[in-house]
Amino acid sequence: MRKNLSLYFLLIIVTIASCRKYDDVFDESPDTRINETLAAYNDALTGAPYGWKGLVYPSGLPNTAFGFYFKFDTANRVDMFSDFDSLSSVNVRQSSFRLKSLQQPCLLFDTYSYIHVLCDPDASKNGGYYGKGLFSDFEFAIEGIYGDTIKLTGRLNGSKAILVKATSQEAQDYYDKKRNWEFNNISRFLTYFKQLTVSSKKYDVYVDRLYRQISFVRPDGDDEKAINVSYYFDGTGIAFSSPFNDDGLSFSALTDIKWDASGQKMTLKAGDAAATITGVIKPLMIDLNAGQRWYNQALQTGAFWRSTEGFHVNGIDDAYDVNRIAGFNFMFYYPNYGEGYDFAGIVPDQFAFGPAFKPSFRTNGTTAFVYPGGGFGEIPEAAAATMAQITAKYQESEGFYFVQTSSTSYDMVNARDARTWISWQQ
């Protein structure tokens, strides 16, 4: 009995000691601890003497980064620049911000600013989807501070973001409006095909400016090797989210970019190496079966290809003015439309019209279009000149290369000088 009483009193003593130890660890209320955490994050944000460089990866474009600069102050205001376009990169905009606990510490941008543009539901503001924009965020959960880096996750769409402490020079470059947008001149090449030369190596260069992606392609035996990078703009050119690495060649930025319009050439540095991008009429790697795939993809599903922009010729969008045709909706190419012929037409508000063709798929990777004369529908007199130009372009004897740009899109590029192309989508 005494032994049991001794054990009982020992258990009480241990329990009391445990409670005291527990109280010592949690001697502050949950609200106090949360406020201290938020205060620590606020001190970190406002205490960076030169602000923060930011990268935001919208969940709608998970491999695409948009660059920002933030300078937080103690009055809950933040100065902001963005590389979304050339105006936001040189015009500072201010927003209010808050730190708040919403199940975990969160950074909230309260008033409309550059960071809101990425998630603006008006797709005309960002090129995204109506109602969702680019599926980005302006409220972020703080995942933690790691040295000079803060990691964030969007609360609504799960977009990722990081903040990295800026240097004095980086901050000064933003306020002095020192930004290099020369890379955007990639769209001013008259030829569709471009080629990068660096350290005696050559690559075909394909740039998607909307999604900020570059594909560098080179021959690899009987196949090809593609190195894909996403990029964002900085003070000296463009930087890559992850480095380019290929056969001993490595660089993570293109800098000192200069565009020579008359020479149709860009000079630049790839890392520390001098490099050039030039226009060419033929790629290093020709997709020999792309034209046949393009054709069969529509033929086998009873579908057609469409284009809302028409032909780009010698630097001019919609060179044949299809958008000026009354009631114009889109151009299309419909394989085996009728009587064994394809229909290359235009859809206005009423009945479609256009020439008939038969394609020829050549072993050199080009596709030619044979015109037997005639077509489908009745061509309005006001559209006759446009249709004559389009019909003549299809008939170029050198034919066209096809470049697959996605699972549902191809570009068709004339093989004679690569200065004419049209983009097809399903």
Coordinates of C-alpha atoms in Angstrom, one line a residue, residues 110-260:
D110 CA -4.1 45.7 -51.2
T111 CA -4.4 48.2 -54.1
Y112 CA -4.3 47.6 -57.8
S113 CA -0.7 47.6 -59.0
Y114 CA 1.7 45.8 -61.5
I115 CA 1.4 42.6 -59.6
H116 CA -2.4 42.6 -60.1
V117 CA -2.0 42.9 -63.9
L118 CA -0.9 39.2 -64.1
C119 CA -4.2 38.1 -62.6
D120 CA -6.5 40.8 -64.1
P121 CA -9.7 39.0 -65.3
D122 CA -9.7 41.2 -68.3
A123 CA -7.5 39.1 -70.7
S124 CA -6.8 42.1 -72.9
K125 CA -4.6 43.4 -70.0
N126 CA -2.3 40.4 -69.9
G127 CA -3.0 38.0 -72.9
G128 CA -4.4 35.4 -70.6
Y129 CA -7.9 34.0 -70.1
Y130 CA -11.0 36.0 -69.5
G131 CA -12.1 35.7 -65.9
K132 CA -8.7 34.4 -64.7
G133 CA -5.9 36.3 -66.5
L134 CA -2.7 34.3 -66.2
F135 CA -3.9 32.5 -63.0
S136 CA -1.5 34.6 -60.8
D137 CA -2.1 36.0 -57.3
F138 CA -1.8 39.2 -55.3
E139 CA -2.2 37.5 -51.9
F140 CA 0.7 35.2 -50.9
A141 CA 1.4 32.8 -48.1
I142 CA 4.9 33.2 -46.8
E143 CA 6.7 29.9 -46.9
G144 CA 9.8 31.2 -45.0
I145 CA 13.0 33.2 -45.2
Y146 CA 16.1 31.4 -46.4
G147 CA 19.1 33.7 -46.2
D148 CA 18.5 36.6 -48.5
T149 CA 15.5 34.9 -50.1
I150 CA 11.8 34.9 -49.2
K151 CA 9.6 32.2 -50.8
L152 CA 5.9 32.8 -51.4
T153 CA 2.9 30.8 -52.7
G154 CA -0.3 32.4 -54.0
R155 CA -3.4 31.8 -51.9
L156 CA -5.9 31.5 -54.7
N157 CA -4.1 30.1 -57.7
G158 CA -1.0 28.6 -56.1
S159 CA 1.4 30.7 -58.2
K160 CA 5.0 30.7 -57.0
A161 CA 7.1 33.8 -56.2
I162 CA 10.5 34.5 -54.7
L163 CA 12.0 37.8 -53.3
V164 CA 15.7 38.2 -53.3
K165 CA 17.5 41.2 -51.6
A166 CA 18.6 43.7 -54.3
T167 CA 22.0 45.3 -54.4
S168 CA 22.6 49.0 -54.4
Q169 CA 23.3 49.0 -58.1
E170 CA 20.3 46.9 -59.0
A171 CA 18.0 49.3 -57.1
Q172 CA 19.6 52.4 -58.7
D173 CA 19.2 50.9 -62.2
Y174 CA 15.5 50.6 -61.7
Y175 CA 15.1 54.2 -60.4
D176 CA 17.4 55.4 -63.2
K177 CA 15.3 53.6 -65.7
K178 CA 18.2 51.5 -67.0
R179 CA 16.5 48.6 -68.7
N180 CA 17.5 46.8 -71.8
W181 CA 14.5 45.8 -74.0
E182 CA 16.6 45.1 -77.1
F183 CA 15.7 41.4 -77.1
N184 CA 12.1 42.3 -78.1
N185 CA 13.5 43.2 -81.5
I186 CA 13.6 39.5 -82.2
S187 CA 10.2 40.1 -83.7
R188 CA 11.7 42.5 -86.2
F189 CA 13.7 39.9 -88.1
L190 CA 12.3 39.7 -91.6
T191 CA 13.0 36.0 -91.8
Y192 CA 11.0 33.5 -89.7
F193 CA 14.2 31.4 -88.9
K194 CA 16.9 32.8 -86.6
Q195 CA 20.2 31.3 -85.7
L196 CA 22.5 31.8 -82.6
T197 CA 26.2 31.5 -83.1
V198 CA 28.3 31.3 -79.8
S199 CA 31.7 29.7 -79.2
S200 CA 31.7 28.1 -82.7
K201 CA 28.3 26.4 -81.9
K202 CA 25.1 27.1 -83.9
Y203 CA 21.5 26.8 -82.7
D204 CA 18.2 27.4 -84.3
V205 CA 16.3 29.9 -82.1
Y206 CA 12.6 29.9 -81.6
V207 CA 11.1 32.6 -79.3
D208 CA 7.7 32.7 -77.7
R209 CA 7.4 36.3 -76.5
L210 CA 4.0 35.8 -74.9
Y211 CA 5.2 32.9 -72.7
R212 CA 8.8 34.1 -72.5
Q213 CA 10.2 30.9 -73.7
I214 CA 13.3 30.3 -75.9
S215 CA 14.0 27.0 -77.6
F216 CA 17.6 26.5 -78.8
V217 CA 17.7 23.6 -81.3
R218 CA 20.8 21.9 -82.9
P219 CA 21.5 18.6 -84.8
D220 CA 22.3 15.6 -82.6
G221 CA 23.2 12.8 -84.9
D222 CA 20.2 11.9 -86.9
D223 CA 18.0 13.6 -84.4
E224 CA 17.8 17.0 -82.8
K225 CA 18.5 18.4 -79.3
A226 CA 16.4 21.2 -77.9
I227 CA 17.4 23.2 -74.9
N228 CA 14.4 25.2 -73.6
V229 CA 14.7 28.1 -71.2
S230 CA 12.3 30.7 -69.8
Y231 CA 13.5 34.2 -69.5
Y232 CA 12.8 37.5 -67.9
F233 CA 14.2 41.0 -68.4
D234 CA 16.8 42.7 -66.2
G235 CA 18.9 45.8 -66.5
T236 CA 21.4 44.4 -69.0
G237 CA 19.2 42.1 -71.1
I238 CA 17.4 38.9 -70.3
A239 CA 18.1 36.4 -67.6
F240 CA 17.1 32.7 -67.6
S241 CA 15.1 31.0 -64.8
S242 CA 17.5 28.1 -65.1
P243 CA 20.9 28.1 -67.0
F244 CA 21.4 27.0 -70.6
N245 CA 23.7 23.9 -70.5
D246 CA 24.8 22.0 -73.6
D247 CA 28.0 20.1 -74.3
G248 CA 30.3 22.2 -72.1
L249 CA 28.6 25.5 -73.1
S250 CA 26.8 27.2 -70.2
F251 CA 25.2 30.6 -69.7
S252 CA 22.3 32.0 -67.7
A253 CA 21.7 35.4 -69.5
L254 CA 21.9 37.3 -72.7
T255 CA 23.4 40.7 -72.1
D256 CA 24.7 43.8 -74.0
I257 CA 22.1 43.1 -76.6
K258 CA 22.2 45.4 -79.7
W259 CA 19.8 45.3 -82.6
D260 CA 21.1 46.1 -86.1

